[in-house]
Coordinates of C-alpha atoms and ligand atoms in Angstrom, one line a residue:
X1 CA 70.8 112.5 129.8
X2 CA 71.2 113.6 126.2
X3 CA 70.1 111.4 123.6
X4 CA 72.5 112.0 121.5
X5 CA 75.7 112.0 124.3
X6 CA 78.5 112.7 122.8
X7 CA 80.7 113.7 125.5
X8 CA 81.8 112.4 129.1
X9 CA 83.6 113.6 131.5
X10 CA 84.8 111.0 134.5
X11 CA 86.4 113.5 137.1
X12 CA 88.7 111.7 139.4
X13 CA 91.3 109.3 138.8
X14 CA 91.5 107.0 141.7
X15 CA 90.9 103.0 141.0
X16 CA 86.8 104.1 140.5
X17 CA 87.4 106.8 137.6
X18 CA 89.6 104.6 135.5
X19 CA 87.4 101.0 136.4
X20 CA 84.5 103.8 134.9
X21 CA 86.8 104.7 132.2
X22 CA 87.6 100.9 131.0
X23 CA 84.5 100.2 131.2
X24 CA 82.3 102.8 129.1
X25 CA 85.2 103.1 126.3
X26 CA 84.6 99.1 126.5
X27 CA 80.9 98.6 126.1
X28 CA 80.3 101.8 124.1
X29 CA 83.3 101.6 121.7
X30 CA 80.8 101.7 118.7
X31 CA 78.8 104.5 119.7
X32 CA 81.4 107.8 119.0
X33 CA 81.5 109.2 122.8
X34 CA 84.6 111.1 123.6
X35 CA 85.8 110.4 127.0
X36 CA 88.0 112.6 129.1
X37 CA 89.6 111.4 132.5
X38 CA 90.3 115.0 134.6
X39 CA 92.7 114.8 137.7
X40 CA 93.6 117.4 139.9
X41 CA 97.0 117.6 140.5
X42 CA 97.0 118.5 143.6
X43 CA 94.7 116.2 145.3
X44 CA 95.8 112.3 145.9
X45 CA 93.9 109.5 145.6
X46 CA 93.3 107.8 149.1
X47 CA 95.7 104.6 147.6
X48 CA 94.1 102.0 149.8
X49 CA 92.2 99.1 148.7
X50 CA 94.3 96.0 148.4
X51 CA 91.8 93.3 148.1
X52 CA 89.7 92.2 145.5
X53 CA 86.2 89.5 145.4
X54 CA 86.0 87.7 141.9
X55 CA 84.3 90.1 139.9
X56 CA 87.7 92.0 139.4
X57 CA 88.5 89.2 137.3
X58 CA 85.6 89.2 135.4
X59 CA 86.5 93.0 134.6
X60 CA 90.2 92.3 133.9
X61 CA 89.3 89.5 130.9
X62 CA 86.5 91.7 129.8
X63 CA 88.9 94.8 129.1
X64 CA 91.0 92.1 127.5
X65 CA 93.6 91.9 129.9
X66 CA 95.2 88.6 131.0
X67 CA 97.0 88.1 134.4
X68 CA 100.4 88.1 133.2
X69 CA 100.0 91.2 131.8
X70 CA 98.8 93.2 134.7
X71 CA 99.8 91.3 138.0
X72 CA 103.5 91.8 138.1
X73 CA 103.2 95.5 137.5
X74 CA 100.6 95.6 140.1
X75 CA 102.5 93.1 142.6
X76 CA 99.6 91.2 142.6
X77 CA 98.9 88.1 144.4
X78 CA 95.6 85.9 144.4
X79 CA 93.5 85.8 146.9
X80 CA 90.9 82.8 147.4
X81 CA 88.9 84.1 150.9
X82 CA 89.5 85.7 154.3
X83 CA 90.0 84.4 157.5
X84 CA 88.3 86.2 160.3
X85 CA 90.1 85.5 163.7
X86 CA 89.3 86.8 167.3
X87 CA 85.7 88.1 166.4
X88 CA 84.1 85.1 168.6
X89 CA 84.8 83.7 171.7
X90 CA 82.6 81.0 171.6
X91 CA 84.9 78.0 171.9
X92 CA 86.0 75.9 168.8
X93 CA 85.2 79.1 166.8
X94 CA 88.1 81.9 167.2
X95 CA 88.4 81.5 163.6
X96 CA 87.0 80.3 160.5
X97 CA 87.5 81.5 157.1
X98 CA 84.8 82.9 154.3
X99 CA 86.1 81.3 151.1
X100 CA 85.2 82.2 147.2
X101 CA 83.7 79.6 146.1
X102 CA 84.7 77.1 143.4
X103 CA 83.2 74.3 141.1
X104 CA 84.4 71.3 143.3
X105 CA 83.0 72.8 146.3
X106 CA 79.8 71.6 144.6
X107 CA 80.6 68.2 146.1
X108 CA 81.4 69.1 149.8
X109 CA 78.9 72.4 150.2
X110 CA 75.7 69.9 151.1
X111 CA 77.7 68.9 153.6
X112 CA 78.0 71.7 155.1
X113 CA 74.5 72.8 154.7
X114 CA 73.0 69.7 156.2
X115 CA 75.7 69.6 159.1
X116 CA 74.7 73.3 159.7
X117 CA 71.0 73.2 159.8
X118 CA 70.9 70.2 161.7
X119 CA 73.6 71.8 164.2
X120 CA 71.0 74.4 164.5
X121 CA 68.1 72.5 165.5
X122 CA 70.5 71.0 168.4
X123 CA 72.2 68.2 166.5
X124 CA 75.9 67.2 167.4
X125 CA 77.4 67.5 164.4
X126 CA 80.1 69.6 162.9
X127 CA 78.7 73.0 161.6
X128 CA 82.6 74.9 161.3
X129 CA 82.5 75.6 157.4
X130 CA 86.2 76.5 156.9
X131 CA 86.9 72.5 156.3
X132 CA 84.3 72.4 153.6
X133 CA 85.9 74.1 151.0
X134 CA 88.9 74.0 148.6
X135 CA 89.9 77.5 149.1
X136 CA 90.4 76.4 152.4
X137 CA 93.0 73.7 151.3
X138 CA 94.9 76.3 149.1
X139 CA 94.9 78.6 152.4
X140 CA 96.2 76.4 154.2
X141 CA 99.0 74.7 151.7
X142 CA 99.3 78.6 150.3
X143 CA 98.8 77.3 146.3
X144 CA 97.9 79.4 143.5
X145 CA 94.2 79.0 142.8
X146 CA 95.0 78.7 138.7
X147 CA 94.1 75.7 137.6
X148 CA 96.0 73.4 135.1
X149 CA 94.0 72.8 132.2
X150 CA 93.4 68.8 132.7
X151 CA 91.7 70.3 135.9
X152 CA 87.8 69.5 135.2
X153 CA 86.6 72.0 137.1
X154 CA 86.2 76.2 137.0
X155 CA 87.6 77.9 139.5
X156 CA 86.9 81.5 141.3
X157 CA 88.9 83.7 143.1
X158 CA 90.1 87.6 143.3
X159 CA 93.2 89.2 143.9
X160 CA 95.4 91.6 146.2
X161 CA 97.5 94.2 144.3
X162 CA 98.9 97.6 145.0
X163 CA 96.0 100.0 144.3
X164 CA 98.1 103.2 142.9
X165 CA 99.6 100.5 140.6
X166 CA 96.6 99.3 139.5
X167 CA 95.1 102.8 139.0
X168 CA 98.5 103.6 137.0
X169 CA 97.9 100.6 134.9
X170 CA 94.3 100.6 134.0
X171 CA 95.1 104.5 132.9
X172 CA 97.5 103.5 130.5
X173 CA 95.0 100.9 129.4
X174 CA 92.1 103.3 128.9
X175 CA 94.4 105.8 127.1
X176 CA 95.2 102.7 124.2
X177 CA 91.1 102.5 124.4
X178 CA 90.8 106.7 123.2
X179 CA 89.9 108.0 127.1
X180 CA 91.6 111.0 127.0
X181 CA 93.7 112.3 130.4
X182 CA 93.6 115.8 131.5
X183 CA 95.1 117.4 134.5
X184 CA 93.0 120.0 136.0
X185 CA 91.5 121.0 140.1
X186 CA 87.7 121.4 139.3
X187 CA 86.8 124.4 141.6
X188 CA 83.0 124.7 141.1
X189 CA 80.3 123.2 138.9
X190 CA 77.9 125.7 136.7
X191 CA 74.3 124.0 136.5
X192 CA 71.5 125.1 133.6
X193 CA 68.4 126.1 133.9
X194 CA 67.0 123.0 134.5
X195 CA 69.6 122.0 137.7
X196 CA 71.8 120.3 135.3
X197 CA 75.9 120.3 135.0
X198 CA 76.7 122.7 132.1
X199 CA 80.2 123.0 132.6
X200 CA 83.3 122.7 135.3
X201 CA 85.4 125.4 136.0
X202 CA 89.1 124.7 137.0
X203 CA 91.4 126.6 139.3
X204 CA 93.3 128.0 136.3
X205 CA 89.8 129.8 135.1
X206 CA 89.6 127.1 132.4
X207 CA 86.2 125.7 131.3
X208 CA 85.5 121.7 130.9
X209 CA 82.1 120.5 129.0
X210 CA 80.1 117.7 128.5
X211 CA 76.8 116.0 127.9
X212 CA 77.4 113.4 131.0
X213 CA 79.8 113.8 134.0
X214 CA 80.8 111.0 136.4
X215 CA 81.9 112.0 139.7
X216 CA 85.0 110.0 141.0
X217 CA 86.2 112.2 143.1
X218 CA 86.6 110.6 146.2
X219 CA 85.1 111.3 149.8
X220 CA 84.6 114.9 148.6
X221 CA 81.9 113.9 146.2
X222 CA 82.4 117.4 144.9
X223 CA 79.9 116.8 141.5
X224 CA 77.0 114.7 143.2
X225 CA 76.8 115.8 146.9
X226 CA 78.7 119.1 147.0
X227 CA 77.3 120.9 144.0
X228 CA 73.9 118.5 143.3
X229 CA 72.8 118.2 146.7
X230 CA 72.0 115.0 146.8
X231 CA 71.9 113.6 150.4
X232 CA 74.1 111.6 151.9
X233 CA 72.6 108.4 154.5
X234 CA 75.1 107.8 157.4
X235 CA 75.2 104.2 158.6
X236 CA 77.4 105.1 161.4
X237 CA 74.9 104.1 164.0
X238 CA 75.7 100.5 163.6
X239 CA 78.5 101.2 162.0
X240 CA 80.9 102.8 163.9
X241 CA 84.4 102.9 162.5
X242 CA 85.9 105.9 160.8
X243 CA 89.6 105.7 161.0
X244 CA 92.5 103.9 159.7
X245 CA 96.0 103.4 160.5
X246 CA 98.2 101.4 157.8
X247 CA 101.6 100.1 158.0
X248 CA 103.1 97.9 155.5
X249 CA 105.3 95.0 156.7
X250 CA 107.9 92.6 155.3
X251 CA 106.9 90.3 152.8
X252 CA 107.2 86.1 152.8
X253 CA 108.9 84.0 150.2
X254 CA 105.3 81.7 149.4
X255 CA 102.9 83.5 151.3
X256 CA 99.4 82.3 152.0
X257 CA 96.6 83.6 148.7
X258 CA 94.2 84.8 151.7
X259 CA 93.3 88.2 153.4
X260 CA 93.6 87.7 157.4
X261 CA 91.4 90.3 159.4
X262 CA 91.8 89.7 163.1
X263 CA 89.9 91.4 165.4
X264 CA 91.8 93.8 167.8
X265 CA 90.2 95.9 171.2
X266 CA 88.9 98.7 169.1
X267 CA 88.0 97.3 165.4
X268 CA 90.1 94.7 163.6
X269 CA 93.2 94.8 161.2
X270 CA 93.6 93.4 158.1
X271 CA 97.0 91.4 156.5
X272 CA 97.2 91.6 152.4
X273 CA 99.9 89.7 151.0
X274 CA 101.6 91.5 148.2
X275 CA 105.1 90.4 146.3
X276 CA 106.7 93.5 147.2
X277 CA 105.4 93.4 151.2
X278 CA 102.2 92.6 153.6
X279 CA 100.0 95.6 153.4
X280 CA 98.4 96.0 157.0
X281 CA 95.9 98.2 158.2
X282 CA 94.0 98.9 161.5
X283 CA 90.1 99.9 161.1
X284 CA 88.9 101.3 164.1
X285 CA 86.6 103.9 165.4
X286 CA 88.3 107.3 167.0
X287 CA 85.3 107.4 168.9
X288 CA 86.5 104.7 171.1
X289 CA 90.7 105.1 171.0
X290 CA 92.5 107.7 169.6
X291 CA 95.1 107.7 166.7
X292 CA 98.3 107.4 168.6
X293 CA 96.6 104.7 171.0
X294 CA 95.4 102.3 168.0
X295 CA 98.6 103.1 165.9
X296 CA 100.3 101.7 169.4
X297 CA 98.0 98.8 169.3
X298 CA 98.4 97.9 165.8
X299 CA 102.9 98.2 166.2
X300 CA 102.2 95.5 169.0
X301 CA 100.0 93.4 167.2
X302 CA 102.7 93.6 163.9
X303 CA 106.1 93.6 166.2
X304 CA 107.0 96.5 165.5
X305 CA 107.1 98.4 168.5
X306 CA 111.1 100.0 167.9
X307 CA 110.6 100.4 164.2
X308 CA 110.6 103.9 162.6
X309 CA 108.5 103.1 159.8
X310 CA 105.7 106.1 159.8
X311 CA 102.3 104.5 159.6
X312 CA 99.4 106.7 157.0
X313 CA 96.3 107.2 159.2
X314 CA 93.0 108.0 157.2
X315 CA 89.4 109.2 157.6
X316 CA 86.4 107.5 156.8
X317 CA 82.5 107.7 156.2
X318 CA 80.0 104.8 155.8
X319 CA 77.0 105.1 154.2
X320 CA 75.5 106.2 150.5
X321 CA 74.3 108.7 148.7
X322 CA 70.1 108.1 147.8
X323 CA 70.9 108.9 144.3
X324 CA 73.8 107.6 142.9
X325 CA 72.5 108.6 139.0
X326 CA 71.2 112.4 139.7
X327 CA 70.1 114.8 136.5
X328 CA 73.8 114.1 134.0
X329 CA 75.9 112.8 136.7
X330 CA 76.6 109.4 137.7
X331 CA 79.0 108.6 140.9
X332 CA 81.6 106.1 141.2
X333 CA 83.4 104.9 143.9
X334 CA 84.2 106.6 147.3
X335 CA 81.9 109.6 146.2
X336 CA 78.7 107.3 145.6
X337 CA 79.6 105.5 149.6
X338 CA 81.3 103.3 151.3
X339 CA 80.6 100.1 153.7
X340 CA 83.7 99.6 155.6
X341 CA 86.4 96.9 153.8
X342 CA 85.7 94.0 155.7
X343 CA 84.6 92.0 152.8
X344 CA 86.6 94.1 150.5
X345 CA 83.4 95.0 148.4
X346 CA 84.3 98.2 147.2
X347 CA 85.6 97.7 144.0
X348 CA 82.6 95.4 143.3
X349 CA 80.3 98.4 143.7
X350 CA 82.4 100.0 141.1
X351 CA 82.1 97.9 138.6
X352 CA 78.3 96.8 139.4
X353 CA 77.6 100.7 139.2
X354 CA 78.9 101.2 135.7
X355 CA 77.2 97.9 134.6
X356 CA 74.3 98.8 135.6
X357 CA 74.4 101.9 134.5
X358 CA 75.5 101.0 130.7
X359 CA 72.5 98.5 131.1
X360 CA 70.0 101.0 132.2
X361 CA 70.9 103.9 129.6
X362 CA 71.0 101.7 126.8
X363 CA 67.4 100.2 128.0
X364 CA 66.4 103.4 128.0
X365 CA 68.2 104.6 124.5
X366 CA 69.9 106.9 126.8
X367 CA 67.3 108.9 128.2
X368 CA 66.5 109.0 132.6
X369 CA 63.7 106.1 131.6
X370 CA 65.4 103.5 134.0
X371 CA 67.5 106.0 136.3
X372 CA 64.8 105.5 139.1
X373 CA 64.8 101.7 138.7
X374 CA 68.6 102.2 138.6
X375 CA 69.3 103.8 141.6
X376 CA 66.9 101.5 143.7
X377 CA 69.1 98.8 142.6
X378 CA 72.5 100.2 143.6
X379 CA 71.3 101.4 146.4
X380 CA 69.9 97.2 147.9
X381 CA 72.5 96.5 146.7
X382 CA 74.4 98.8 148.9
X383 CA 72.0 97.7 151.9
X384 CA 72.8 94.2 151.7
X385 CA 76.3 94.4 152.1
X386 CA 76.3 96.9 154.8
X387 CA 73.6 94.4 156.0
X388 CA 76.4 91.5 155.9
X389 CA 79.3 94.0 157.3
X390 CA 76.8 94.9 160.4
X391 CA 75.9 91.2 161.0
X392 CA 80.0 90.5 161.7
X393 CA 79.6 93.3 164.4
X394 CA 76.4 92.1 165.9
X395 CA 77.2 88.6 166.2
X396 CA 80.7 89.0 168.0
X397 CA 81.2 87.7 171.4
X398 CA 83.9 90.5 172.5
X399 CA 84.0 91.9 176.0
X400 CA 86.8 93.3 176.5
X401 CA 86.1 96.4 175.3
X402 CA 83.1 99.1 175.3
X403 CA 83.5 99.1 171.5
X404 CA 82.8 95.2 171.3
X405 CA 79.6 95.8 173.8
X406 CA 78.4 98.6 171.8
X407 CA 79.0 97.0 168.4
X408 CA 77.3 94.0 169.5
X409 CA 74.7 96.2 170.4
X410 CA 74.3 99.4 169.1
X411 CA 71.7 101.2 166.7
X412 CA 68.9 99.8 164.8
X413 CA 69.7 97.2 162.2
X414 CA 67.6 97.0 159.2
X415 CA 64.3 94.8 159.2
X416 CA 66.0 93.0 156.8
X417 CA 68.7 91.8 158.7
X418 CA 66.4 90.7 161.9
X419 CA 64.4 88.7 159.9
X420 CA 67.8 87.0 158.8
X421 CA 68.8 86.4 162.2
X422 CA 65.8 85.3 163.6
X423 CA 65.6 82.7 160.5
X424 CA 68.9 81.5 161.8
X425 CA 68.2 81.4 165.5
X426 CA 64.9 79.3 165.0
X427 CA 66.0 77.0 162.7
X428 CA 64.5 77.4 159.7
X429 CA 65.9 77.5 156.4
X430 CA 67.9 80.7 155.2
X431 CA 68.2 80.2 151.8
X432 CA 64.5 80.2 151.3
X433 CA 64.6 83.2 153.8
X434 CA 67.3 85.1 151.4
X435 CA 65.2 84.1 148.4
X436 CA 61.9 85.8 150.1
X437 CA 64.0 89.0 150.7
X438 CA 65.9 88.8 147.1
X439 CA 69.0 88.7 148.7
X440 CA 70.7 86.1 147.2
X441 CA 72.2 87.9 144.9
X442 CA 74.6 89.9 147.1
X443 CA 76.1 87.7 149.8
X444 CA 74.6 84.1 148.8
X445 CA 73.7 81.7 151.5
X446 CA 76.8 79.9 151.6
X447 CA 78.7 83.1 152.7
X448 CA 75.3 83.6 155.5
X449 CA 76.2 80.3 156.8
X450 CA 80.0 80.7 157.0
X451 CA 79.4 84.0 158.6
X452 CA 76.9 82.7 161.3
X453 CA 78.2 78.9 161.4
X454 CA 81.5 80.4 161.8
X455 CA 81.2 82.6 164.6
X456 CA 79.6 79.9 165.6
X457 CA 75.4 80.7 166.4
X458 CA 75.1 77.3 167.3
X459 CA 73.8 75.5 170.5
X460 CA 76.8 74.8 172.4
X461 CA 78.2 71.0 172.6
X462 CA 76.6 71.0 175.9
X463 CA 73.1 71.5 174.8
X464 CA 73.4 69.0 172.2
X465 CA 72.5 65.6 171.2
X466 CA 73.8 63.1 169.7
X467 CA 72.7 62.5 165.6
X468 CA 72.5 58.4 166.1
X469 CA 69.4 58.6 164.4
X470 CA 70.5 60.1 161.2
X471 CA 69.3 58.4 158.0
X472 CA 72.5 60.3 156.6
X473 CA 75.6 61.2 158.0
X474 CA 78.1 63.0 155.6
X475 CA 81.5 61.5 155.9
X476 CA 84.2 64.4 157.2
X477 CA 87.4 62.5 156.3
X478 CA 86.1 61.8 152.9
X479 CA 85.5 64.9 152.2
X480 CA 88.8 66.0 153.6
X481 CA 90.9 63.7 151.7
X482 CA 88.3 64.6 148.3
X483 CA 89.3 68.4 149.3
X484 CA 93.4 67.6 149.5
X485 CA 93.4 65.5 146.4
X486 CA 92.0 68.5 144.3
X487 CA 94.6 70.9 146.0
X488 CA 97.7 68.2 144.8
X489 CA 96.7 69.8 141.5
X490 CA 97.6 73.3 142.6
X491 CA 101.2 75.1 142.2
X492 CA 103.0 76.8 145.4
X493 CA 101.6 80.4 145.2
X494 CA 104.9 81.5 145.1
X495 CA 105.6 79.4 141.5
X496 CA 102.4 80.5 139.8
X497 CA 103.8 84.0 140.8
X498 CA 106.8 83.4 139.3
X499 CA 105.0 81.7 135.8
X500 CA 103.2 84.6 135.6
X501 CA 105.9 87.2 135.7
X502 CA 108.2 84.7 133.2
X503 CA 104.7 84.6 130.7
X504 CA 104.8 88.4 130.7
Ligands
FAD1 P1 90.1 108.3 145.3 O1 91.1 107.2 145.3 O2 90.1 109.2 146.5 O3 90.3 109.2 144.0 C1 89.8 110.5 143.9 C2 90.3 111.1 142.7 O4 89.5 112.3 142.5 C3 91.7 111.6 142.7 O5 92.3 111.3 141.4 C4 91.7 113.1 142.9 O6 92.8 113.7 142.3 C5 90.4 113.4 142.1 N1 89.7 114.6 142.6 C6 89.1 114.9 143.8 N2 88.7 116.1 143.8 C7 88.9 116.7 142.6 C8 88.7 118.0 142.0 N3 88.1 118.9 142.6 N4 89.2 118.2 140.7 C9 89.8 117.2 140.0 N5 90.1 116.0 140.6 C10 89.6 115.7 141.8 N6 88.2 98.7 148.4 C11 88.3 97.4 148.0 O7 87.8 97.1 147.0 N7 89.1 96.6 148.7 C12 89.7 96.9 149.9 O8 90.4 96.1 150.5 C13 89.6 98.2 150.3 N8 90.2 98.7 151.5 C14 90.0 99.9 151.9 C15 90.5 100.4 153.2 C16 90.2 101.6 153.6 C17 90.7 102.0 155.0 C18 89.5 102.5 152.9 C19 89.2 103.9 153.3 C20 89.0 102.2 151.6 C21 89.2 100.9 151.2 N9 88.7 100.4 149.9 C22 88.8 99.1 149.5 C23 88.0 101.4 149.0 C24 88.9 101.8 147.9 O9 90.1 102.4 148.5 C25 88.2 102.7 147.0 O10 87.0 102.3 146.6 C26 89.0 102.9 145.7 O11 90.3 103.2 146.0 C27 88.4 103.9 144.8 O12 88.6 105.2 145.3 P2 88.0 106.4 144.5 O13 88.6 106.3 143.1 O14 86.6 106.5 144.6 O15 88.6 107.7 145.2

C-alpha cells in the first residue's frame, strides 16, 4: 500500500464492487483518490442474494440514502427474521423463527433467557423463543417494521430487494459520488518486482493502473487467488452444499416481512418476498441428488409441477481465502468466500470488509501496519458465522435422507463450536461461554439460544419436572399481550410499501 494512494481500481461490478465503491468514495471523500469501477462485459454477475441482516441499513443511511428513495426501484420489502421450518423433528419444534432484534424485546428477552436455561437444566417451562419477540408479532400480522414516531422505542430490521436492481442503483449512486465506470474483460494481472499488481491488461490489449486494486470479481477471484495465489480454505467437509436451483413465484397482495427457509430431503429452500414476485431458491448438495432431481423436488415443494417457467441452477464454494488484504489488493465479496445464505450474511461481510479495511489503512496512515491484524479479524469473523451455519446442520433431527445423517454428522467442526455445544448440553451459561471465546460479536447469544432452543436441545417433556418451586415465574400471556399491543402500532406491510413508493 502506497502512502500516498492516489488511485483505485474495484474490478467487478456485482452488489460487492459497488457496496466497496459507496463506501471508499464515502469515508475517503476528502482525501483526492480516483476511483474506477471496471466490468467486463461479458461476464454476469451471479444476481442472487435477496436478503439482507440490519447492517444494510446502516449502509443505506450512511451513503445518504433514505428508503423511499431506493426500495421501490429495488422492489424491496422489509424483512424482520427468518423462519426455519422442517430442520427438527423433535416435537413442538418443527419451526421457530430467528428474529432481528428490537428495543422492546428488551422487556420480553429475560424471559426467554431464564425459561431457556432453566429448560435446560430439566425445568418444565417454555424454552420455544419465536413467542418472545416483536418481530415475531409483525411475522405473524405481516406489518411493516417502521415505526411511527410517537413509538418510544428503536427498531431493527433488514430488507429483501432484487439484487441486480440494487447493484444498478448503488452504481448510479457511486457515479453522483466521482467513482468512475469502465467497461473492460481483465485477462491477466502484471505484478512488480516485489509481487505487487502493476497493471491489468484487458482483452482489447488495453492497460488499467493503480496504486490499490479491489478484487470483486466473483467466484473467479481472478486478482487475489488466480494471479496472487493466495489460498483458498474449503469448509465443504461440514459444509456440504454447492448447488442452487432458483425459481421465482407469484407474489401476494400483503405478504409476510420474513424469509422462510424450510428444510427439504437434500438441503433446504428459501422464500423472499419481493413486490414484483417470491424469489425461491433450493440449496442443496449435487453430491447427494442431481440437478434435475432437486429442481423436481423444489417444483413440488412450490406447485409447480406443469409450469414452464425455466428455473437458473448455480454453482457454489464455501469457505475463505487466508488473506483477504494480500500486497495492494483487497477482496470483496464472492472472491474473498462464502458461507452458504442461510443467515443471509453475505452482504454483511461486504460491508464489514470495507470498514474494516478503511479503519485499518487509516490506523496505519495507509501503509500494511494493521493488514495482519486485519485479516485475522475478517477471517473470525468469517469462522463464526460458518460456525453458526454448521451448528443448523449438526443439530438437525432429519432421517430421511443420507444427506440429513451425514450433515448431522459429518467432518470436524471447529473447537470453537464444541465448546459451544457442550456449554449448551450441560447447562451452563452461553453468554459467558460466547464472551470467553469473543464471540459475541458475530451471532449474539440471543440468536445461540433461538438457534439451539428452537430446534429444540432441550430435555424432552417427559424428562422433565415441574418448576413449582420457582421464586419467579415469567408470565407468558403478559408478555404476549405486551408483544401484540406494540405490533397495534405497526402499518400492514403492504401500506408502508405503498407510503414509501407515494414519499418517493
Ligand atoms: P458477482 O455478482 O459474481 O459479480 C462479479 C463481477 O465481477 C461482475 O460484474 C463481473 O462482470 C466482474 N468480473 C468477473 N471477472 C471479471 C474480469 N476478468 N474482468 C472484468 N470484470 C470481471 N447474499 C446475501 O447477502 N443474502 C442472500 O440472501 C444471498 N443469497 C445467496 C444465494 C446463493 C445461491 C448464492 C450463490 C449467493 C447468495 N448470496 C447472498 C451472496 C451474494 O449473491 C453475493 O455476495 C453478492 O451478490 C455479491 O457478489 P459479488 O459482487 O461478489 O460477485
Amino acid at each position: 500500500m502506497k502512502e500516498n494512494m492516489k488511485s483505485i481500481v474495484i474490478l467487478g461490478g456485482g452488489t460487492a464492487g459497488w457496496i466497496t465503491a459507496n463506501l471508499i468514495a464515502f469515508h475517503w471523500k476528502d482525501r483526492d483518490i480516483d476511483i474506477t469501477l471496471v466490468e467486463s462485459p461479458d461476464i454476469g454477475i451471479i444476481g442472487v442474494g435477496e436478503g439482507s441482516t440490519p447492517p444494510l441499513k446502516i449502509f443505506l443511511e450512511l451513503i445518504g440514502l433514505d428508503e423511499s428513495d431506493w426500495m421501490g426501484r429495488c422492489e424491496a420489502t422489509y424483512k424482520v427474521g427468518i423462519t426455519f421450518r422442517d430442520w427438527s423433528t423433535r416435537p413442538g419444534f418443527s419451526e421457530y423463527f430467528h428474529p432481528f432484534l428490537c428495543q422492546p424485546d428488551e422487556f420480553s428477552v429475560p424471559a426467554f433467557f431464564h425459561n431457556s436455561f432453566l429448560r435446560r437444566k430439566g425445568v418444565d417451562l417454555d424454552g420455544h423463543p419465536s413467542q418472545f419477540f416483536l418481530a415475531w408479532e409483525l411475522a405473524k400480522a405481516r406489518l411493516a417494521p417502521v415505526a411511527p414516531p410517537n413509538f418510544p422505542f428503536e427498531m431493527n430490521y433488514g430488507y429483501h430487494f432484487d439484487s441486480a436492481m440494487l447493484g444498478e442503483f448503488l452504481q448510479d449512486w457511486a457515479a453522483k459520488r466521482g467513482v468512475k465506470y469502465r467497461q473492460a474483460t481483465v485477462t491477466d494481472a502484471v505484478l512488480d518486482e516485489q509481487g505487487y499488481i502493476d497493471y491489468l491488461k484487458t482483452d482489447s490489449e488495453e492497460t488499467i493502473k493503480a496504486d490499490f486494486y479491489v478484487d470483486s470479481t466473483g467466484f473467479r477471484s481472478q486478482l487475489l487467488q488466480q494471479k496472487l495465489g493466495v489460498p483458498f480454505d474449503s469448509c465443504e467437509d461440514v459444509l456440504f452444499n454447492d448447488s442452487a436451483v432458483v425459481f421465482p413465484t407469484e407474489p401476494e397482495e400483503n405478504p409476510t416481512p420474513q424469509t422462510i427457509s424450510t428444510a427439504l430431503k437434500y438441503g433446504w429452500v428459501w422464500k423472499i418476498p419481493l413486490t414484483s414476485r417470491f424469489g425461491n431458491g433450493y440449496v442443496y448438495s449435487s453430491k447427494y441428488v442431481d440437478d434435475d432431481d432437486a429442481e423436481m423436488e423444489l417444483r413440488e415443494h412450490l406447485g409447480l409441477m406443469d409450469s414452464d417457467i425455466e428455473a437458473r441452477k448455480l454453482k457454489f464454494k464455501v469457505g475463505r481465502v487466508r488473506e483477504h488484504w494480500a500486497k495492494n489488493c483487497l477482496a470483496v465479496g464472492l472472491s474473498q468466500g462464502f458461507i452458504e445464505p442461510l443467515e443471509a450474511t453475505a452482504l454483511d461481510m461486504v460491508q464489514e470488509t470495507v470498514a474494516r479495511f478503511i479503519e485499518a489503512a487509516n490506523k496505519g496512515n495507509f501503509t500494511d501496519q494493521y493488514r495482519d491484524e486485519f485479516n485475522q479479524r475478517i477471517s473470525k469473523r468469517f469462522d463464526a458465522v460458518r460456525d453458526y451455519i454448521v451448528c443448523h446442520y449438526r443439530i438437525n433431527t432429519r432421517t430421511d435422507t443420507e444427506y440429513w445423517l451425514d450433515a448431522g454428522s459429518r467432518g470436524k467442526v471447529s473447537n470453537s463450536l464444541r465448546e459451544l455445544l457442550a456449554a449448551w448440553v450441560s447447562g451452563k451459561n452461553i453468554t459467558d461461554e460466547l464472551e470467553r471465546q469473543n464471540l459475541d460479536a458475530y451471532f449474539p447469544s440471543v440468536s445461540w439460544n433461538c438457534l439451539l432452543g428452537g430446534k429444540g436441545i432441550y430435555p424432552t417433556d417427559e424428562q422433565v419436572r415441574p418448576g413449582n418451586e420457582l421464586a419467579h415465574q415469567y408470565d407468558l400471556e403478559k408478555i404476549s399481550s405486551y408483544l401484540k399491543g406494540c405490533a397495534l402500532n405497526f402499518k400492514p406491510h403492504q401500506e408502508q410499501l405503498r407510503v414509501i413508493r407515494k414519499v418517493a
